[in-house]
Structure formats: C-alpha cells, structure tokens
C-alpha cells in the first residue's frame, strides 16, 4: 500500500497561482486587458482541471461523482483554451464568459458540498458554501448588468481569485487533499 502525504499538490499550486493572480489584478487594475485575458485563460484551465480531478476523487471515494463538476471542469478548460488561442476575441467575450464561468464554477462547488463536508469537515464546508454563494450572486449580477461587469471585472475577478486561491489551499491541507 502506498503512503499518501496528506497533501493535495495540484490544489495547493492552483491556490497559490490564483492568489498571485488575484493580488496582481488588485495591485495593477489598469493592466492591459489582453494580459488579463491570458491570465484568466490560464486560471480557467487550472480550475477546470481541478474540477475534473475533484469529480474523479469523489467518484473514487463514494462510487459516483457530481456530473456538474465534470461538466463545469470541461467548460472551464474549453473557455481557458479559447481565451489563450484568441485573446482579441477574448477581450470582448470576457464580459459574457466570465459571469457564466463564475456561475458554472459556483454551481459545481455547491453541487458537491455534501461530499466536502463528509471528506473535509464542517469548517471547509462553511467556507466553501459562503464563497460560492457570494460568487453565484456576483455572477448573476454580472449577467444582468453587462456594463457593470465591464466596469468592475478587475475587482470582481481579483477578489474572487483570492477567495478561490484560499479555498484551493484549504482543500489541499484538508483530508480532501490527501487523495484517499
């Protein structure tokens, strides 16, 4: 039997990268939108891979996984690849894709909250519940008010990337990150 370190390295790396991207976006909100599209493309791919891996882990643990997590992961990876391949189109599409990505990712995380509580405990459950409800509300607000999204996307993105990064690090050090 192979011993596990009790540490989710992918989640830790994704969490650190997301926190770095969030801080970068907060410190320099006037950065060129093309560079932001590139950064969010990378973040979407990493988060998508994380959602797919979480689906696989949960499926291994209980015999079935939340399909929403798998679909969200695939959509995140596809959106990330599109942003990297077509950054010019990404600047225009970002105001539409970003809120949809927010909503899809939050629904994915909310869909497997029961599994997070079971595997990682009540504290992680509460934190994940809170940040994903906030993300869902922000995503809906951005869909309903696209001009609002265009004007505030850097700040929403920055704070939400920071929260996602913290969530990733907490998952990495929780029992969920040990790969059992």
C-alpha positions as MATLAB code, in Angstrom:
seq = 'XXXXXXXXXXXXXXXXXXXXXXXXXXXXXXXXXXXXXXXXXXXXXXXXXXXXXXXXXXXXXXXXXXXXXXXXXXXXXXXXXXXXXXXXXXXXXXXXXXXXXXXXXXXXXXXXXXXXXXXXXXXXXXXXXXXXXXXXXXXXXXXXXXXXXXXXXXXXXXXXXXXXXXXXXXXXXXXXXXXX';
ca = [
       0.000    0.000    0.000;
       1.340    3.408   -0.980;
       1.517    6.073    1.699;
      -0.008    9.448    0.945;
       1.477   12.703    2.158;
      -1.932   14.085    3.105;
      -1.373   16.978    0.768;
      -3.143   17.898   -2.465;
      -0.296   19.321   -4.526;
      -2.430   20.308   -7.522;
      -4.889   22.134   -5.277;
      -2.013   23.857   -3.451;
      -0.357   25.012   -6.691;
      -3.681   26.179   -8.115;
      -4.462   28.020   -4.864;
      -1.101   29.799   -4.837;
      -1.420   30.725   -8.532;
      -4.964   32.027   -8.031;
      -3.901   34.138   -5.042;
      -0.969   35.528   -7.052;
      -3.274   36.369   -9.966;
      -5.770   37.986   -7.588;
      -3.093   40.145   -5.963;
      -1.632   41.059   -9.353;
      -5.040   42.151  -10.613;
      -5.668   44.219   -7.444;
      -2.279   45.919   -7.496;
      -2.426   46.862  -11.175;
      -6.090   47.153  -12.222;
      -5.150   49.298  -15.198;
      -3.162   46.435  -16.748;
      -3.873   45.777  -20.401;
      -6.991   43.668  -20.889;
      -5.078   41.332  -23.210;
      -2.758   40.320  -20.369;
      -5.751   39.827  -18.097;
      -7.390   37.598  -20.705;
      -4.210   35.500  -20.827;
      -4.054   35.250  -17.020;
      -7.711   34.292  -16.741;
      -7.283   31.755  -19.535;
      -4.581   30.029  -17.514;
      -6.687   30.267  -14.336;
      -9.733   28.789  -16.101;
      -7.686   25.829  -17.349;
      -6.228   25.158  -13.891;
      -9.607   25.432  -12.179;
     -11.204   23.242  -14.857;
      -8.582   20.543  -14.354;
      -9.132   20.841  -10.600;
     -12.903   20.384  -11.029;
     -12.364   17.330  -13.215;
      -9.921   15.843  -10.695;
     -12.328   16.582   -7.840;
     -15.037   14.730   -9.764;
     -12.673   11.752  -10.137;
     -11.714   11.825   -6.429;
     -15.307   11.998   -5.250;
     -16.295    9.224   -7.664;
     -13.489    7.019   -6.330;
     -14.441    7.774   -2.734;
     -18.203    7.164   -2.931;
     -18.707    5.376   -6.251;
     -20.256    8.255   -8.192;
     -19.303   11.860   -8.728;
     -21.215   15.091   -9.227;
     -21.632   15.343  -13.003;
     -21.983   19.121  -12.687;
     -18.368   19.241  -11.510;
     -17.213   17.293  -14.564;
     -19.205   19.482  -16.966;
     -18.009   22.660  -15.235;
     -14.420   21.449  -15.448;
     -14.692   20.694  -19.146;
     -16.314   24.087  -19.831;
     -13.616   25.858  -17.790;
     -10.822   24.145  -19.728;
     -12.525   24.963  -23.036;
     -13.026   28.602  -22.026;
      -9.396   28.850  -20.916;
      -8.116   27.428  -24.193;
     -10.342   29.839  -26.135;
      -9.014   32.794  -24.152;
      -5.412   31.747  -24.817;
      -5.941   30.956  -28.501;
      -7.996   34.060  -29.360;
      -7.103   36.826  -26.894;
      -8.576   39.583  -29.088;
     -11.936   37.832  -29.180;
     -11.472   37.025  -25.521;
     -11.482   40.680  -24.525;
     -14.975   41.056  -25.955;
     -16.218   37.665  -24.839;
     -14.778   38.048  -21.345;
     -17.691   40.192  -20.223;
     -20.039   37.324  -21.164;
     -17.872   34.293  -20.422;
     -16.607   35.489  -17.086;
     -20.060   35.679  -15.425;
     -21.029   32.314  -16.937;
     -17.773   30.814  -15.662;
     -18.467   32.329  -12.213;
     -21.927   30.775  -12.150;
     -20.846   27.374  -13.529;
     -17.944   27.074  -11.102;
     -20.081   28.073   -8.121;
     -22.846   25.636   -9.041;
     -20.225   22.917   -9.426;
     -18.811   23.563   -5.957;
     -22.272   23.855   -4.406;
     -23.280   20.544   -6.027;
     -20.652   18.629   -4.105;
     -20.807   20.462   -0.781;
     -22.159   17.342    0.897;
     -19.043   15.466   -0.170;
     -16.788   18.286    1.009;
     -18.438   18.181    4.449;
     -18.068   14.403    4.559;
     -14.420   14.417    3.485;
     -13.055   17.744    4.772;
     -15.243   18.704    7.734;
     -17.646   21.444    8.751;
     -15.229   24.380    8.596;
     -14.289   23.715    4.979;
     -17.964   23.127    4.189;
     -18.970   26.515    5.638;
     -16.164   28.406    3.886;
     -16.881   26.754    0.526;
     -20.615   27.384    0.922;
     -20.072   31.073    1.721;
     -17.656   31.903   -1.105;
     -19.721   30.045   -3.676;
     -22.959   31.760   -2.674;
     -21.131   35.095   -2.989;
     -19.729   34.022   -6.373;
     -23.164   32.908   -7.574;
     -24.718   36.251   -6.596;
     -21.889   38.178   -8.294;
     -22.186   36.012  -11.415;
     -25.920   36.651  -11.663;
     -25.367   40.379  -11.112;
     -22.780   40.417  -13.897;
     -25.123   38.605  -16.321;
     -27.954   41.029  -15.578;
     -25.748   44.137  -15.786;
     -23.081   43.667  -18.520;
     -21.939   47.304  -18.349;
     -21.471   46.879  -14.614;
     -19.353   43.814  -15.400;
     -17.218   45.704  -17.885;
     -16.549   48.476  -15.379;
     -15.830   46.246  -12.383;
     -14.479   42.992  -13.814;
     -10.965   43.534  -12.466;
     -12.173   43.985   -8.909;
     -14.640   41.078   -9.006;
     -12.037   38.890  -10.614;
      -9.332   39.926   -8.173;
     -11.326   39.262   -5.029;
     -12.860   36.076   -6.337;
      -9.470   34.752   -7.459;
      -8.156   35.447   -3.958;
     -11.081   33.538   -2.436;
     -10.655   30.645   -4.875;
      -6.957   30.533   -4.049;
      -7.649   30.373   -0.321;
     -10.255   27.675   -0.985;
      -7.727   25.666   -3.020;
      -5.084   25.886   -0.298;
      -7.614   24.883    2.384;
      -8.689   21.906    0.268;
      -5.023   20.953   -0.232;
      -4.349   20.757    3.512;
      -7.728   19.220    4.407;
      -8.498   15.495    4.360;
      -9.954   16.036    0.874;
      -6.466   16.854   -0.415;
      -4.899   13.575    0.678;
      -6.202   11.656   -2.333;
      -7.988    8.897   -0.434;
];
